[in-house]
Each structure stands twice: as C-alpha cells, then as structure tokens.
Coordinates of C-alpha atoms and ligand atoms in Angstrom, one line a residue:
M587 CA -24.7 -64.0 59.6
Q588 CA -24.8 -67.2 57.6
S589 CA -26.7 -65.6 54.8
L590 CA -23.9 -63.2 54.0
A591 CA -21.0 -63.9 51.7
Y592 CA -18.4 -62.1 49.6
R593 CA -18.1 -63.3 46.1
N594 CA -14.8 -62.1 45.0
S595 CA -15.0 -58.6 46.5
E596 CA -18.8 -58.0 46.3
L597 CA -21.0 -58.6 49.3
Y598 CA -24.2 -60.7 48.8
F599 CA -27.1 -61.2 51.2
E600 CA -28.7 -64.5 50.2
N601 CA -28.4 -64.2 46.4
Q602 CA -28.8 -60.4 46.3
P603 CA -25.8 -58.1 45.6
I604 CA -25.9 -55.4 48.3
V605 CA -24.7 -52.7 45.9
G606 CA -27.6 -53.5 43.6
L607 CA -30.2 -53.3 46.4
A608 CA -28.9 -49.9 47.6
G609 CA -28.7 -48.6 44.1
E610 CA -32.3 -49.6 43.3
Y611 CA -34.0 -48.8 46.6
G612 CA -31.8 -46.0 48.1
T613 CA -30.3 -45.6 51.5
P614 CA -30.7 -45.8 54.4
L615 CA -32.3 -49.2 53.8
Y616 CA -33.2 -52.2 55.9
V617 CA -32.9 -55.6 54.3
Y618 CA -34.1 -58.8 55.9
S619 CA -33.8 -62.5 54.9
M620 CA -36.9 -64.6 55.4
P621 CA -35.0 -67.9 54.9
A622 CA -32.7 -66.9 57.7
I623 CA -35.7 -66.1 60.0
E624 CA -37.3 -69.4 59.1
A625 CA -34.2 -71.3 59.8
N626 CA -33.8 -69.7 63.2
F627 CA -37.5 -70.4 64.0
Q628 CA -37.2 -74.1 63.0
R629 CA -34.0 -74.4 65.1
M630 CA -36.0 -73.3 68.2
Q631 CA -39.0 -75.6 67.3
Q632 CA -36.5 -78.4 67.0
A633 CA -34.9 -77.6 70.3
F634 CA -38.1 -78.0 72.2
S635 CA -39.5 -80.7 70.0
G636 CA -39.6 -83.5 72.7
H637 CA -41.9 -81.5 74.9
E638 CA -45.3 -79.7 74.5
H639 CA -44.2 -76.1 73.7
L640 CA -45.1 -72.8 72.0
I641 CA -42.7 -70.3 70.6
C642 CA -44.1 -66.8 71.1
Y643 CA -42.1 -64.4 69.0
A644 CA -41.4 -61.1 70.9
Y645 CA -42.8 -58.6 68.5
K646 CA -40.9 -55.6 69.7
A647 CA -37.7 -57.0 68.2
N648 CA -39.1 -56.4 64.6
S649 CA -42.7 -56.1 63.9
N650 CA -42.7 -55.8 60.1
P651 CA -46.1 -57.2 59.2
A652 CA -44.8 -59.5 56.4
I653 CA -42.4 -61.2 58.8
L654 CA -45.2 -61.5 61.4
K655 CA -47.5 -63.1 58.9
R656 CA -45.0 -65.6 57.8
L657 CA -44.1 -66.6 61.4
A658 CA -47.8 -66.9 62.3
E659 CA -48.1 -69.3 59.3
L660 CA -45.2 -71.4 60.6
G661 CA -47.1 -71.7 63.9
A662 CA -45.5 -69.0 66.1
G663 CA -47.4 -67.3 68.8
A664 CA -46.8 -63.7 69.8
D665 CA -45.4 -62.0 72.9
V666 CA -46.8 -58.4 72.8
V667 CA -46.3 -55.4 75.0
S668 CA -49.0 -52.9 73.8
L669 CA -52.4 -52.7 72.2
G670 CA -50.7 -51.9 68.9
E671 CA -48.7 -55.1 69.0
L672 CA -51.7 -57.1 70.1
K673 CA -53.6 -55.8 67.1
L674 CA -50.6 -56.5 64.8
A675 CA -50.7 -60.2 66.1
L676 CA -54.4 -60.5 65.3
Q677 CA -53.8 -58.9 61.9
A678 CA -51.0 -61.4 61.2
G679 CA -53.4 -64.3 61.9
V680 CA -52.1 -65.4 65.3
P681 CA -55.0 -67.1 67.2
P682 CA -55.7 -65.3 70.5
E683 CA -54.8 -68.4 72.5
K684 CA -51.2 -68.0 71.2
I685 CA -50.8 -64.4 72.4
V686 CA -49.3 -63.4 75.7
F687 CA -49.3 -59.7 76.8
A688 CA -46.5 -58.4 79.0
G689 CA -45.5 -54.9 80.2
V690 CA -45.4 -52.9 83.4
G691 CA -47.8 -50.2 82.3
K692 CA -50.9 -51.6 80.6
R693 CA -53.7 -49.0 80.3
D694 CA -57.3 -49.9 81.3
D695 CA -58.4 -49.9 77.6
E696 CA -55.5 -52.3 76.7
I697 CA -56.5 -54.6 79.5
E698 CA -60.2 -54.5 78.5
F699 CA -59.4 -55.3 74.8
A700 CA -57.1 -58.2 75.8
V701 CA -59.6 -59.7 78.1
R702 CA -62.4 -59.3 75.5
T703 CA -60.2 -60.9 72.8
G704 CA -59.5 -64.0 75.1
I705 CA -55.8 -64.1 74.7
R706 CA -53.7 -66.8 76.4
A707 CA -52.8 -64.5 79.3
L708 CA -52.1 -61.1 80.6
N709 CA -48.7 -61.2 82.3
V710 CA -49.3 -59.4 85.6
E711 CA -46.3 -57.2 86.7
S712 CA -47.6 -55.8 90.0
E713 CA -50.2 -56.4 92.7
M714 CA -52.0 -53.2 91.8
E715 CA -52.2 -54.2 88.1
M716 CA -53.7 -57.6 89.2
D717 CA -56.4 -55.8 91.1
V718 CA -57.2 -53.6 88.2
I719 CA -57.5 -56.6 85.8
A720 CA -59.8 -58.3 88.3
E721 CA -62.0 -55.3 88.6
I722 CA -62.2 -54.9 84.8
A723 CA -63.0 -58.5 84.2
Q724 CA -65.6 -58.5 87.0
K725 CA -67.3 -55.5 85.3
M726 CA -67.3 -57.3 82.0
G727 CA -68.7 -60.4 83.7
V728 CA -65.9 -62.6 82.5
Q729 CA -62.9 -64.4 83.9
A730 CA -59.5 -63.0 82.9
R731 CA -56.7 -65.4 82.2
I732 CA -53.5 -64.2 83.9
S733 CA -50.0 -65.3 84.6
L734 CA -47.6 -63.8 87.2
R735 CA -44.4 -62.4 85.9
L736 CA -41.8 -63.3 88.4
N737 CA -38.7 -61.3 89.2
P738 CA -36.3 -64.0 90.2
D739 CA -33.4 -61.7 91.0
I740 CA -31.0 -63.3 88.5
D741 CA -28.2 -61.2 87.1
I742 CA -27.4 -62.0 83.5
H743 CA -24.3 -59.8 83.5
G744 CA -25.5 -57.7 80.5
H745 CA -25.9 -54.1 79.8
P746 CA -28.1 -52.5 82.6
Y747 CA -30.6 -51.3 80.1
I748 CA -31.4 -54.8 78.9
T749 CA -31.3 -56.6 82.2
T750 CA -34.8 -57.2 83.5
G751 CA -34.7 -59.9 86.1
R752 CA -32.8 -58.2 89.0
E753 CA -34.7 -56.9 92.0
S754 CA -33.7 -53.4 91.1
D755 CA -35.3 -53.6 87.7
K756 CA -38.9 -52.4 87.1
F757 CA -40.1 -55.7 85.8
G758 CA -41.9 -58.6 87.4
I759 CA -43.0 -59.4 91.0
R760 CA -40.7 -60.4 93.8
L761 CA -41.0 -64.1 94.6
Q762 CA -42.3 -63.4 98.2
T763 CA -45.0 -61.1 96.8
A764 CA -45.9 -63.6 94.0
R765 CA -46.4 -66.3 96.7
S766 CA -48.9 -64.1 98.6
L767 CA -50.7 -63.2 95.3
M768 CA -51.1 -66.9 94.5
Q769 CA -52.9 -67.2 97.8
R770 CA -55.1 -64.2 97.1
I771 CA -56.1 -65.2 93.6
R772 CA -57.9 -68.3 95.0
S773 CA -60.6 -66.0 96.3
M774 CA -60.8 -63.8 93.2
P775 CA -63.4 -65.4 90.9
S776 CA -62.7 -63.0 88.0
L777 CA -59.1 -64.2 87.7
K778 CA -57.8 -67.5 86.5
L779 CA -54.1 -68.2 87.0
V780 CA -53.0 -70.2 84.0
G781 CA -49.3 -69.8 83.9
L782 CA -46.1 -68.4 85.4
H783 CA -43.8 -66.1 83.5
A784 CA -40.3 -64.7 83.8
H785 CA -38.0 -62.9 81.3
I786 CA -34.7 -62.3 82.9
G787 CA -33.0 -60.1 80.2
S788 CA -31.8 -59.8 76.7
Q789 CA -28.6 -60.7 74.9
I790 CA -27.9 -63.5 77.3
T791 CA -24.7 -65.4 76.2
E792 CA -24.3 -67.9 79.0
L793 CA -26.3 -70.9 80.0
A794 CA -26.2 -70.6 83.7
P795 CA -29.0 -67.9 84.1
F796 CA -31.4 -70.2 82.2
V797 CA -30.5 -73.1 84.5
R798 CA -31.2 -71.0 87.6
E799 CA -34.4 -69.7 86.0
G800 CA -35.7 -73.2 85.4
E801 CA -35.1 -74.2 89.0
M802 CA -36.8 -71.1 90.3
M803 CA -39.9 -71.6 88.0
R804 CA -40.2 -75.3 89.0
E805 CA -40.3 -74.3 92.7
L806 CA -42.9 -71.6 92.2
A807 CA -45.0 -73.8 89.8
G808 CA -45.0 -76.6 92.4
E809 CA -46.3 -74.2 95.0
A810 CA -49.0 -72.9 92.7
Q811 CA -50.2 -76.4 92.0
Q812 CA -50.2 -77.2 95.7
L813 CA -52.5 -74.2 96.3
G814 CA -54.9 -75.7 93.7
H815 CA -54.1 -73.5 90.7
E816 CA -54.6 -75.4 87.5
L817 CA -51.6 -74.1 85.6
E818 CA -51.4 -74.8 81.9
Y819 CA -47.9 -73.6 81.0
I820 CA -44.6 -72.1 82.2
D821 CA -43.4 -69.1 80.1
V822 CA -39.6 -68.8 80.4
G823 CA -39.3 -65.6 78.4
G824 CA -36.7 -64.9 75.7
G825 CA -33.3 -63.3 75.9
L826 CA -31.0 -65.7 73.8
G827 CA -28.2 -63.5 72.6
I828 CA -26.2 -63.5 69.4
R829 CA -22.5 -62.9 68.8
Y830 CA -22.5 -59.5 67.1
E831 CA -18.8 -59.6 66.5
A832 CA -19.0 -62.9 64.5
A833 CA -21.0 -61.6 61.6
I834 CA -18.6 -61.8 58.6
T835 CA -14.9 -60.9 58.0
P836 CA -14.5 -58.3 55.2
A837 CA -12.2 -60.4 53.0
P838 CA -12.6 -61.8 49.5
D839 CA -14.8 -64.9 49.4
S840 CA -15.4 -65.0 53.1
R841 CA -18.7 -66.3 54.5
G842 CA -20.8 -65.3 57.5
E843 CA -20.7 -67.4 60.6
D844 CA -23.4 -69.1 62.7
D845 CA -23.7 -66.5 65.4
L846 CA -26.3 -67.6 68.0
A847 CA -24.5 -67.3 71.4
I848 CA -25.9 -70.5 72.7
E849 CA -27.3 -73.5 70.9
P850 CA -31.2 -73.4 71.4
A851 CA -31.1 -77.1 72.1
E852 CA -28.9 -76.5 75.1
I853 CA -31.2 -73.9 76.5
A854 CA -34.2 -76.2 76.0
Q855 CA -32.4 -79.0 77.7
A856 CA -31.4 -76.8 80.7
L857 CA -35.0 -75.6 81.2
L858 CA -36.7 -78.9 80.5
S859 CA -34.5 -80.8 82.9
S860 CA -36.1 -78.7 85.6
L861 CA -39.5 -78.3 84.2
A862 CA -40.3 -81.6 82.5
G863 CA -41.7 -83.2 85.6
L864 CA -44.4 -80.6 86.0
G865 CA -46.3 -81.9 83.0
L866 CA -46.9 -78.3 81.7
E867 CA -46.5 -76.7 78.3
V868 CA -43.4 -74.6 78.0
V869 CA -43.5 -71.2 76.3
F870 CA -40.4 -69.6 74.9
E871 CA -40.3 -65.9 73.8
P872 CA -37.3 -65.3 71.5
G873 CA -37.0 -61.9 69.8
R874 CA -33.4 -61.0 68.9
S875 CA -32.3 -64.6 68.3
L876 CA -35.0 -65.0 65.6
V877 CA -34.3 -61.8 63.6
A878 CA -31.1 -60.0 64.6
N879 CA -28.9 -62.0 62.3
A880 CA -31.4 -61.9 59.5
G881 CA -31.2 -58.2 58.8
V882 CA -28.7 -55.5 57.7
L883 CA -28.9 -51.7 57.5
L884 CA -27.4 -50.3 54.4
T885 CA -26.0 -46.8 54.4
Q886 CA -23.9 -44.6 52.1
V887 CA -20.7 -42.9 53.0
L888 CA -21.2 -39.1 52.6
Y889 CA -17.8 -37.7 53.9
L890 CA -14.5 -38.6 55.3
K891 CA -13.4 -36.1 57.8
D892 CA -10.0 -35.7 59.4
A893 CA -10.3 -34.0 62.8
G894 CA -6.7 -34.4 63.8
A895 CA -6.9 -36.7 66.8
R896 CA -9.8 -38.5 65.3
Q897 CA -11.0 -39.7 61.8
F898 CA -14.7 -39.7 61.0
V899 CA -16.6 -41.6 58.4
V900 CA -19.9 -39.8 58.1
V901 CA -22.8 -41.9 56.7
D902 CA -26.4 -41.2 55.7
A903 CA -27.9 -43.4 58.5
G904 CA -27.8 -42.6 62.2
M905 CA -29.4 -43.2 65.6
T906 CA -32.8 -42.5 64.0
E907 CA -32.5 -45.7 62.0
L908 CA -30.4 -47.8 64.5
I909 CA -30.1 -46.5 68.1
R910 CA -28.5 -49.6 69.7
P911 CA -24.9 -48.2 69.7
S912 CA -26.0 -44.9 71.1
L913 CA -28.4 -46.4 73.7
Y914 CA -26.6 -49.5 74.9
Q915 CA -23.0 -48.9 73.6
A916 CA -23.8 -51.9 71.4
Y917 CA -21.4 -53.3 68.9
H918 CA -22.4 -53.8 65.3
A919 CA -20.0 -55.1 62.7
I920 CA -19.8 -52.7 59.7
V921 CA -18.4 -53.9 56.4
P922 CA -18.2 -52.4 52.9
A923 CA -20.4 -53.7 50.1
T924 CA -17.4 -53.7 47.8
L925 CA -13.9 -54.5 49.0
R926 CA -11.3 -52.1 47.7
S927 CA -7.5 -52.5 47.7
G928 CA -5.4 -50.0 49.6
T929 CA -4.9 -49.2 53.3
G930 CA -7.7 -49.1 55.7
L931 CA -8.3 -46.6 58.5
C932 CA -9.3 -46.3 62.1
A933 CA -12.3 -44.1 62.4
D934 CA -15.6 -43.3 64.2
V935 CA -18.5 -44.2 61.9
V936 CA -21.1 -41.4 62.6
G937 CA -24.5 -40.4 61.3
P938 CA -25.9 -37.0 60.4
I939 CA -28.0 -36.5 63.6
C940 CA -27.3 -33.5 65.7
E941 CA -26.2 -35.4 68.8
S942 CA -22.6 -36.4 69.7
G943 CA -24.1 -39.7 70.8
D944 CA -25.1 -40.4 67.2
F945 CA -22.5 -43.0 66.2
F946 CA -22.4 -46.6 65.0
A947 CA -18.8 -47.3 65.9
R948 CA -15.9 -45.6 67.7
A949 CA -12.2 -46.0 66.9
R950 CA -13.1 -48.9 64.5
D951 CA -10.5 -50.4 62.2
L952 CA -12.1 -50.3 58.7
P953 CA -11.1 -51.5 55.2
P954 CA -10.5 -48.6 52.8
V955 CA -13.6 -46.5 52.1
Q956 CA -14.5 -43.6 49.8
R957 CA -17.3 -41.1 49.4
G958 CA -20.3 -42.8 47.8
D959 CA -19.4 -46.4 49.1
I960 CA -22.2 -48.5 50.6
L961 CA -21.6 -49.9 54.0
A962 CA -23.6 -52.6 55.6
V963 CA -24.3 -52.4 59.4
L964 CA -24.7 -56.0 60.3
S965 CA -26.9 -58.0 62.7
A966 CA -29.5 -55.1 62.5
G967 CA -32.7 -57.2 62.2
A968 CA -33.6 -56.9 65.8
Y969 CA -34.3 -53.6 67.7
G970 CA -33.4 -51.6 64.6
F971 CA -36.3 -50.4 62.6
S972 CA -38.6 -51.1 65.6
I973 CA -36.9 -48.3 67.7
S974 CA -36.4 -45.9 64.7
S975 CA -37.7 -42.4 65.0
N976 CA -38.4 -39.2 63.1
Y977 CA -35.9 -37.2 65.1
N978 CA -34.4 -34.3 63.1
A979 CA -37.5 -34.6 60.8
R980 CA -36.0 -37.7 59.1
P981 CA -38.5 -40.0 57.3
R982 CA -38.2 -43.7 58.3
P983 CA -36.3 -46.0 55.9
A984 CA -37.7 -48.5 53.6
E985 CA -37.7 -52.2 54.5
L986 CA -37.0 -55.0 52.0
L987 CA -37.6 -58.7 52.5
I988 CA -35.7 -61.4 50.6
T989 CA -37.8 -64.5 50.2
S990 CA -37.6 -67.6 48.0
E991 CA -39.6 -65.6 45.4
G992 CA -37.2 -62.6 45.3
V993 CA -37.1 -59.2 46.8
Q994 CA -40.2 -57.5 48.2
V995 CA -40.6 -54.0 49.5
V996 CA -42.4 -54.7 52.8
R997 CA -42.5 -51.1 53.9
E998 CA -42.2 -48.1 51.7
R999 CA -39.7 -45.4 52.6
E1000 CA -41.7 -42.9 54.6
A1001 CA -42.7 -39.9 52.6
I1002 CA -41.3 -36.7 53.9
E1003 CA -44.7 -35.1 53.9
A1004 CA -45.9 -37.7 56.4
I1005 CA -43.8 -35.8 59.0
W1006 CA -46.1 -32.8 58.9
S1007 CA -49.4 -34.6 58.1
Ligands
PLP2015 C1 -38.1 -58.2 75.0 C2 -38.8 -59.4 75.5 C3 -38.6 -60.6 75.0 C4 -37.6 -60.9 73.9 O1 -36.3 -60.7 74.3 P1 -35.1 -61.0 73.3 O2 -33.9 -60.7 74.1 O3 -35.2 -60.2 72.1 O4 -35.2 -62.5 73.0 C5 -39.3 -61.7 75.5 N1 -40.2 -61.5 76.5 C6 -40.5 -60.3 77.0 C7 -41.5 -60.2 78.1 C8 -39.8 -59.2 76.5 O5 -40.1 -58.0 77.1

C-alpha cells in the first residue's frame, strides 16, 4: 500500500494520522484514499492506451457512491451484478452504454429494467436465461443487446470460492453450448449479440491464465464473426490480484510497497497480442485491483487474552465488517497505528462475533500491543464494507474518503435504531 507510511512510529494514510482519524470518527472505521484509486485507474487506462478499450469497474468490490461518482467522472464504465448496482451506476452518472450486467440469477424485473435502460449488454450465463431475455425483449418490442459469458475451463489456482472459470463453477456457458447459441441467436430477432465475455476468477497472480483466456476469446470471436454476428467488443473480465502480504512492514519510517500482483501493462499486452487482430474494443473489469490497496479498516484493541495454548487479541471489528479471512482464509496484514517498544507476541486476532470462524488472523506475529491501541487491517478496500452485515445486531461502520481536499465522511456510521426500523 504505497499511500501508507510510518513517520517515526506513527502510521499515516496519505497525510492523515491513523490515530487521529480513529479518535475523531470512532472504530470500527473504513478509510479509503481517492488518490490511490485514481492512480490505479490511470495505470489501467495507460496499460490499454494503444487500443480502443473501456475499463468497467466491478461495483461489488466497493460501491461507496462517492468513489463510484469519481470513477465515472474519470471515464470508467460499470460492471454490475444486480438491479441495485445498475441503479447505483446510473446515479453515479455512468452512461448506459458503459454498463455491463453479469450474474447467473437475474430476475425478470432486473432484465426488463436493463433492457429498457439500453445498457451496453446483459451478459448471458445460460441458455434458459437467453430465452427469457429474448421473450422479455420481444414483449417490449425492442432488441436486447447481449453478450455470452463463456466458461473457458481455465483454472487460476486460487481459492475455490473465487475461482469462476472452471467447468464445475456455476458461472458462464461451456464453449460447446456457446457455439450452438451463436447459431440460434441468428434466428432470434429480439436479440443482438454485441460481445463475448469471460471472467475467469479473482485474485489472479500469474499471467498465464490471461494468455489462455485471450487465445480462447480470439477463437470464439472469430467463429461469431464468421456466423455474421457484428461483435462490437470483447470483455475479458477482471481478476487482477494484489499481494496482500506486501502492504507495509511495521517499523519506524517504513513505507508501503507497490502491491499489484501483475503489472497491468503486461496483462494488456498478453490479451491484446491475441485480440488486437479482431479490430474490436476490449473491455476490462477490474474490481479488487482498483480499490483493495486503497482502503484500511481501523479497529481498537479491547482485550488481550491468554488461553494457555493460544494468545488472543480481541478487537472491536469482526467478520461483520470484513469477512474475507473467515470466508476465504484470506490473509490481511495487520499493523499498529503506533509502534511501541518492547517484545511482540504471537496471537490470533479475533473479533467480538459469536462465531469461532470470526478471526482476522491466526497465530500471527505481532508487534507489542495494549488495550486501547488502534490496529489497521490493511488492503481492506475491496470486498470489505461491500460484504459487511448486521449479524449480531451490529450497525455497519462509517466510511471516510481522503481526497485532495481533505477527509470526507462518505457514509455515516449506521444508527443502531436502523437495525429495528
Ligand atoms: C467480481 C467480478 C469482477 C471483478 O473481479 P476482481 O477480482 O475484483 O477484479 C469482474 N467481472 C465480473 C463478472 C465479476 O463477477
């Protein structure tokens, strides 16, 4: 996380002291850096700059409206997976022709709204869904713009819950089926096949899967064109990973590292070397790689607990605020806002939720900590707040955004009364 630095022994995020933010706004607290998000976005734009392209931000990673609005201003499109996200994109000022709609379970009302809005495409995930879209569009007397989401059966070697492009995953259409659908669509006047889509998984840290994906997409796009489909673009999905372990070392005057797992320009080059010859626009759908390293979750140490075989550091945030460790055994670096002298400890960092699966770290070597200290859970900008919940009747945390103008509260801490309203 390049926007983090210790000055002497105090942790700063951009130019803001972490201890000060936690003191003023309370914990648990999400803090995001807009300059970091902007830098990530420009890096992606730059990577694809030699070719007609569109970066569609994957909203599910972090859909705070202030972030969405700024990304829309910078020219980002939107990759949405529900009616709610589609409406968020329109609210943020994203033009319909820059919105793509994915997901295996779109309801009829969601399809109808998307078709009426005239978005870039609904990404079809099954034959039955395609038929439903055709029927809805026909009843409305319009043509629905669709793309086929291909399941290329590529293994990204990631956690099974974030691997989406193997044949055993629920996403996408097998290539054989896609080929027969491309034939069928030709005689379906209420459908227009405008693109092909694939998204092979998340937190991808090697280049090879993107290379294979590019080759597969080129082959299928060529076949679609031969069948007479006037494709407009190829949507290669997102999935670029970050190096969670490379956030920052808790030591005086240390600085955060550049932590994208693969240089975006290398991914662009790998894909474009296959796709450039098709003469089609390329759509890239990054989520995590735009926002993960631009956010931290701040939490306060409540108790230290010696359970004999294990030590516990009990903090005031838990799986309700950040579920990734519980859900995917994900690693998040955890560092103190203030470095103390003394000896550290090896402990589980756990939250207050009544679940044994409620932990941020297990058997983690930590610098010395005391009751009342502020800890920063790092690289928490993606799939953090957006998967938060009210479990155990806990109100959702506040969200702060650091911009060039200063600190803005971009979501108030949820009032406890909201839980029973
Ligand atoms: C989740 C998702 C993305 C973004 O994935 P990241 O790993 O966050 O980049 C892109 N496209 C689709 C269809 C998705 O479901």
